[in-house]
Coordinates of C-alpha atoms in Angstrom, one line a residue:
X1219 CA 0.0 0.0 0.0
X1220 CA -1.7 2.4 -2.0
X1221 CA -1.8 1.6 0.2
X1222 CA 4.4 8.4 11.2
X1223 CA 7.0 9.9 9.6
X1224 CA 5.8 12.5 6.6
X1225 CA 8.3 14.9 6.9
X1226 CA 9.1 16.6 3.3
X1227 CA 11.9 17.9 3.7
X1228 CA 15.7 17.8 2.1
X1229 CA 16.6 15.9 -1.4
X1230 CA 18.1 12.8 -1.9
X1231 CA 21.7 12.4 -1.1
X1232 CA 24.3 11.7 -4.2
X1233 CA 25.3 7.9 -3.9
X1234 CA 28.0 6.1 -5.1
X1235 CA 28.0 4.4 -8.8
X1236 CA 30.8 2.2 -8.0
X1237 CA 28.5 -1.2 -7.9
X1238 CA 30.3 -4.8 -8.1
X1239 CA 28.5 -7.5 -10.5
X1240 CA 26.6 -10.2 -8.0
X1241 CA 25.2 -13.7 -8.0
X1242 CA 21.6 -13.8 -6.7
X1243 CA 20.9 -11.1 -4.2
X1244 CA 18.3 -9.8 -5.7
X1245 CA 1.4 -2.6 1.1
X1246 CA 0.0 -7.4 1.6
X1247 CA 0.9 -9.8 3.7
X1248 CA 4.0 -11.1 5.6
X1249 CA 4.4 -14.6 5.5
X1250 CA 7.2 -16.3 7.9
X1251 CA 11.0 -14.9 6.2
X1252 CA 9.7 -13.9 3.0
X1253 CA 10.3 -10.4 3.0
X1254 CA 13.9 -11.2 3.5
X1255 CA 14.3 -13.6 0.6
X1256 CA 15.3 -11.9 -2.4
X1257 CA 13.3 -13.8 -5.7
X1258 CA 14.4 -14.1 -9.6
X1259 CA 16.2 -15.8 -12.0
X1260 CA 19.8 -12.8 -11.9
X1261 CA 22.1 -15.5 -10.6
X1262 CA 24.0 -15.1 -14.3
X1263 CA 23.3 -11.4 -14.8
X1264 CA 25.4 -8.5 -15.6
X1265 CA 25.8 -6.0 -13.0
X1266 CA 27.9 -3.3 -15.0
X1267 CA 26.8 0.1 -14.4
X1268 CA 24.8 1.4 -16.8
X1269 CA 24.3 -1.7 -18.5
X1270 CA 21.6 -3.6 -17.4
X1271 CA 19.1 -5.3 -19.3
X1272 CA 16.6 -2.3 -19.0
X1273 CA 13.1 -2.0 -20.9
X1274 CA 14.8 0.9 -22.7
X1275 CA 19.0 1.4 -23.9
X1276 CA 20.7 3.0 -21.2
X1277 CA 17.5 4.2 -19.4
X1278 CA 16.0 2.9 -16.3
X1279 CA 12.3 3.0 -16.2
X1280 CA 10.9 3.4 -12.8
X1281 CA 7.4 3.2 -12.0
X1282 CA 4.7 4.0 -9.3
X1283 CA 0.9 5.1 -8.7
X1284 CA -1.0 8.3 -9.4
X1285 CA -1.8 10.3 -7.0
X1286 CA 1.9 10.1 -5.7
X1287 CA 1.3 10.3 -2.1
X1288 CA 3.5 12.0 0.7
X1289 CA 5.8 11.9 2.2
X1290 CA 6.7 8.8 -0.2
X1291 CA 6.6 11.2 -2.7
X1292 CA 6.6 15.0 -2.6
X1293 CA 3.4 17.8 -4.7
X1294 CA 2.7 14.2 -6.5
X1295 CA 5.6 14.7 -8.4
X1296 CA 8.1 11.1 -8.2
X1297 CA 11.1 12.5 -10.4
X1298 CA 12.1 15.5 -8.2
X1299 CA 13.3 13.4 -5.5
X1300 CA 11.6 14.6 -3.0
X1301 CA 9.9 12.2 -0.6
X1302 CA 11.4 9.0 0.8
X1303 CA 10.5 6.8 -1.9
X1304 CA 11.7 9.0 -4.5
X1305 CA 15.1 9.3 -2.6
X1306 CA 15.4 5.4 -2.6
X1307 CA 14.4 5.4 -6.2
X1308 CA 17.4 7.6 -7.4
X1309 CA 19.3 6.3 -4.7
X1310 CA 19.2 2.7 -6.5
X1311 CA 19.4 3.6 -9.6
X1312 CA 23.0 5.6 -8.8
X1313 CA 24.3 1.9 -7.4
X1314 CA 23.2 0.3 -10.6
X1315 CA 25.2 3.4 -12.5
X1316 CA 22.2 5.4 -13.9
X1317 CA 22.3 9.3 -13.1
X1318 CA 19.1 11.2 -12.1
X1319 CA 18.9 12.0 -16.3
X1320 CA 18.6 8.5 -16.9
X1321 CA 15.9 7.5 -14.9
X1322 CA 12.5 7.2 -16.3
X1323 CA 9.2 7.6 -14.6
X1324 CA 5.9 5.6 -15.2
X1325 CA 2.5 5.8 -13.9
X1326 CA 1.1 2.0 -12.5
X1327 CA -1.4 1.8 -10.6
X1328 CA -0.7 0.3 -6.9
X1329 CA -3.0 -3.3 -8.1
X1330 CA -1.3 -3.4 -11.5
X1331 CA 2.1 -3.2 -10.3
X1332 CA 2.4 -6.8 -8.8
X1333 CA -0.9 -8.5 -10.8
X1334 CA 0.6 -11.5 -13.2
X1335 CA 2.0 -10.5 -16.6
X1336 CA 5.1 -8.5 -18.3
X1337 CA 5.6 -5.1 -16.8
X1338 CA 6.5 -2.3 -18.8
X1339 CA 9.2 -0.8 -15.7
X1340 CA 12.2 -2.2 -14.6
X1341 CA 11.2 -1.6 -11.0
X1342 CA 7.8 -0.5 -9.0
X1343 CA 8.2 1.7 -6.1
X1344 CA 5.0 1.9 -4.2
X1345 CA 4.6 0.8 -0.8
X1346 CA 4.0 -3.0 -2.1
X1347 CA 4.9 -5.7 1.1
X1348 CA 6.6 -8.5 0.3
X1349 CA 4.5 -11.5 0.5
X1350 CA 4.4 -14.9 -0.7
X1351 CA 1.4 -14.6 -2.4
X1352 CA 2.7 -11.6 -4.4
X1353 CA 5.9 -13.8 -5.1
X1354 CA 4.0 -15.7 -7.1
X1355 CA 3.7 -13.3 -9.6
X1356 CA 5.9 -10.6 -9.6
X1357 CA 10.2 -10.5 -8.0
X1358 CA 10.7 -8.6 -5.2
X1359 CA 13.9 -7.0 -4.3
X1360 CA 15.1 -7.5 -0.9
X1361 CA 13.4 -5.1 1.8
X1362 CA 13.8 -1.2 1.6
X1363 CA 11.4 -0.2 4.6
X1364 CA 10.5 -2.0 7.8
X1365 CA 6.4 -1.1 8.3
X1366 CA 3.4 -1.4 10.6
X1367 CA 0.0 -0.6 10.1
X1368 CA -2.2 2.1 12.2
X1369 CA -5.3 2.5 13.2
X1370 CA -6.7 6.2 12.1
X1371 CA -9.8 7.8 13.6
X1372 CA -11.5 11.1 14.0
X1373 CA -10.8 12.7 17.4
X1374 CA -14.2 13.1 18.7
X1375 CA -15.0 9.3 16.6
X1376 CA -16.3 6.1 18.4
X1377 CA -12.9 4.5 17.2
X1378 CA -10.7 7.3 19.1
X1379 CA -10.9 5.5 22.5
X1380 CA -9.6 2.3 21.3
X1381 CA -6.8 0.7 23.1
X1382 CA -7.4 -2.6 22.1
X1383 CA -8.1 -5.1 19.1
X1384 CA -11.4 -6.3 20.5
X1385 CA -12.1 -2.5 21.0
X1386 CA -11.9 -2.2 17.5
X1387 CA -14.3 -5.5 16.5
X1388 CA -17.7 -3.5 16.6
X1389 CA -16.6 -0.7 14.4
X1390 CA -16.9 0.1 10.6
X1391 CA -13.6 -0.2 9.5
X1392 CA -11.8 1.1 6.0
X1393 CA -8.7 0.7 3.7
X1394 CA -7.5 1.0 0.5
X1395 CA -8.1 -2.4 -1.4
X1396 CA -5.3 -5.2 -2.2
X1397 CA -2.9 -3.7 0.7
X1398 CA -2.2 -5.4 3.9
X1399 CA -4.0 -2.6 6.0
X1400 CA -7.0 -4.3 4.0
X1401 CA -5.6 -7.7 5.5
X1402 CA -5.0 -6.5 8.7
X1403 CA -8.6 -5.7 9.5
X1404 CA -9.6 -8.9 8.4
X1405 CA -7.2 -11.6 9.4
X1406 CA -5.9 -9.5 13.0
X1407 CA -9.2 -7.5 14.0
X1408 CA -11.8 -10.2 12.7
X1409 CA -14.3 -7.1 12.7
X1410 CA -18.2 -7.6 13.2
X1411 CA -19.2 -5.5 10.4
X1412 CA -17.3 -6.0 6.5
X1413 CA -14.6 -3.9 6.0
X1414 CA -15.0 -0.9 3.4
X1415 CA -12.9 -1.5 0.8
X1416 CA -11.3 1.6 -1.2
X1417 CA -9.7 2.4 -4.8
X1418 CA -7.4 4.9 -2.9
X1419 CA -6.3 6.5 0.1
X1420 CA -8.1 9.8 -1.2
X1421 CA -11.4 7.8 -1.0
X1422 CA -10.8 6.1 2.4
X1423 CA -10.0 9.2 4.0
X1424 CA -12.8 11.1 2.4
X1425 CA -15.2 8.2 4.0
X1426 CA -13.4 8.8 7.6
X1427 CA -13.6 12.6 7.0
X1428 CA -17.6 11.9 6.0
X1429 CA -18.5 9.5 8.8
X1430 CA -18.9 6.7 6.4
X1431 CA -16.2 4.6 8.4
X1432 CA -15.1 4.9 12.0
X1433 CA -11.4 4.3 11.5
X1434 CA -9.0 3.7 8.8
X1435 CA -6.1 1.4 8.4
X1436 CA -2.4 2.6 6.9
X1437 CA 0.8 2.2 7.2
X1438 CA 2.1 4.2 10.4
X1439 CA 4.2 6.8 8.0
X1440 CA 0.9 7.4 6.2
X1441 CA -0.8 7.8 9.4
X1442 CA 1.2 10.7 10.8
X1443 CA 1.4 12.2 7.5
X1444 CA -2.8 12.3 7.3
X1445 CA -3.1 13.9 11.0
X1446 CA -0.8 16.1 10.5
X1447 CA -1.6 17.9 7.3
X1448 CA -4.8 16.3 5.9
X1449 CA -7.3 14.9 8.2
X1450 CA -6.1 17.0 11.4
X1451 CA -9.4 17.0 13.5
X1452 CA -8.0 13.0 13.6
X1453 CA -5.4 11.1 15.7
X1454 CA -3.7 8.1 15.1
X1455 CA -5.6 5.5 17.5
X1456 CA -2.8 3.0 17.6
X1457 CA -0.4 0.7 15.3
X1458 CA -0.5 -3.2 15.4
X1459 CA 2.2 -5.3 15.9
X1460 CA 4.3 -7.5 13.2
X1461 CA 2.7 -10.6 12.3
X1462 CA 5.0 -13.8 12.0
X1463 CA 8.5 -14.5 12.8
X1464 CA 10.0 -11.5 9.9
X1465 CA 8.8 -7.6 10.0
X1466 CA 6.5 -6.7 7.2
X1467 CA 8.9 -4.4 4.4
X1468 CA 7.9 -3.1 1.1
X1469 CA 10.3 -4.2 -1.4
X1470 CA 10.9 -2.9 -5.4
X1471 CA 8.8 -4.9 -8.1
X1472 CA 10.3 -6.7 -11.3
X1473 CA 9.1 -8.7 -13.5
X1474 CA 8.8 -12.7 -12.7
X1475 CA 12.3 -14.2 -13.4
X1476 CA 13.3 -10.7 -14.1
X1477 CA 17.5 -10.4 -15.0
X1478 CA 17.4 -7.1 -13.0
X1479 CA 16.1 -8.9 -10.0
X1480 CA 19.6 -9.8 -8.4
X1481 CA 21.5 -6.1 -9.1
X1482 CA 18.6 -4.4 -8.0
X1483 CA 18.4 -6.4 -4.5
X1484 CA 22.2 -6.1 -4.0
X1485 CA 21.9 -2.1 -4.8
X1486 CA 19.3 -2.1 -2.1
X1487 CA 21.5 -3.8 0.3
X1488 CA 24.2 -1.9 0.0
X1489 CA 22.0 1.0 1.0
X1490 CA 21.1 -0.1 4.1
X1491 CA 24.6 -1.4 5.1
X1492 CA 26.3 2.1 4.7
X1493 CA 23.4 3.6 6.3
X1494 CA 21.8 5.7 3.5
X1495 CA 18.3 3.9 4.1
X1496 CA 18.7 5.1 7.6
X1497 CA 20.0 8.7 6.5
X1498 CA 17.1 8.8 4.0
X1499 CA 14.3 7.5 6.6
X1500 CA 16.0 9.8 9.0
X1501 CA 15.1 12.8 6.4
X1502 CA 11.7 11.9 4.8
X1503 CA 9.9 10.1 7.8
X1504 CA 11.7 12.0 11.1
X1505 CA 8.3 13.5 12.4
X1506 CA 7.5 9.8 13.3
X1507 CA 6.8 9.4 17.1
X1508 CA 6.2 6.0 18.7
X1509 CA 2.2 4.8 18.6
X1510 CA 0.8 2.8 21.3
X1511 CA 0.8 -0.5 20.1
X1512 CA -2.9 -2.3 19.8
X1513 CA -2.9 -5.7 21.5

């Protein structure tokens, strides 16, 4: 997911091009360790910066939705790299040796991005979680964001006392649809009523704005972004804690059996081992404040 920490501030750090050919490497829901199992067929592809086997000659085509949502993105615009996703983005194309010129954007919408079939981008950036399910279809680079979901209500709401899961079982819940905040209401809160299911974010908190639903569900960045600038007459309730052994993470989208699938995971871990994940959640997501957790 379409669908804590929206600060919009800074632009994205320059990162290194230097990238070393590899071996394998490499939003909804986490199964057991799959988030940190890379998927594809790169074992026997070429690294060499620059010269991947892109969609398009010396270009790398990068996808994600429309609207672009903060503070993934910043003013809905992806290729100004603004917003923590669009820092990554750039960030991961430098390792793989493609300047900010190079990089093309797409527009997928969040559902399309990991549904069966050949993708037209070399990698999806879009708060998709890595799940087995998903792997089925699509490749997933290896995790670029550790997430939880939250609970979003209007202040004054029946959902704003909540302190609890089984406080939450009575209420009309909402989330965007084919993202794990979806899941989460069904499989962890079991609610009484059926969820409302939404095309976007817009729409869900439109519904929570209009009394259609009592809370919300979204990741916890989205969360503190939407009280703080959008919805502000609403708090964050609370955020739920991981299910299974590995944290949920939104991962980068190939193809199925995509040759990109390996380079593309190690530029991603390379990231988070000299930090610049950090420095860039650090700068895009820093307003984040710990949210009682919903038990």
């Amino acid at each position: 997911m379409p669908s804590a920490l929206h600060a919009l501030r800074g632009v994205v750090a320059a990162a290194s091009v230097a990238f070393l050919a590899t071996t394998v490497g490499c939003a909804p829901q986490p199964e057991g360790d799959t988030a940190a199992k890379p998927t594809g067929s790169a074992a026997a592809a070429s690294c060499a910066p620059g010269k991947l086997a892109t969609k398009t000659s010396g270009k790398l085509t990068v996808a994600t939705d429309e609207p672009a949502y903060a503070p993934w993105f910043k003013d809905g615009k992806p290729a100004d790299g603004q917003g923590f996703e669009s820092a990554v983005a750039y960030a991961v194309a430098q390792r793989l040796g493609y300047g900010k010129d190079a990089v093309v954007w797409q527009s997928v919408p969040f559902n399309k991005a990991f549904a069966p079939g050949e993708k037209t981008f070399d990698f999806d950036i879009n708060q998709v979680s890595i799940s087995a399910e998903r792997k089925k279809a699509v490749d997933f680079s290896s995790g670029y964001y550790d997430v939880r979901q939250a609970v979003v209500a209007l202040k004054g709401g029946k959902a704003a006392k909540a302190a609890s899961i089984a406080d939450l079982k009575g209420l009309k819940l909402g989330a965007q649809v084919g993202t794990t905040s979806l899941e989460y209401i069904d499989d962890v809160v079991h609610p009484a009523q059926e969820p409302a299911a939404f095309a976007k974010n817009d729409q869900a908190k439109s519904a929570l704005k209009n009394g259609q639903v009592d809370a919300i569900v979204v990741d916890l960045p989205t969360a503190f972004y939407i009280t703080s600038a959008e919805v502000t007459d609403a708090k964050i309730v609370g955020q739920f804690e991981n299910q299974g052994a590995a944290p949920e993470q939104f991962g980068l989208v190939l193809d199925k059996g995509s040759a990109l699938t390996g380079c593309v995971t190690t530029a991603v871990d390379s990231l988070r081992k000299d930090g610049t994940l950090a420095k860039l959640e650090k700068q895009w997501l820093s307003d984040a404040v710990d949210a009682p957790v919903l038990k």
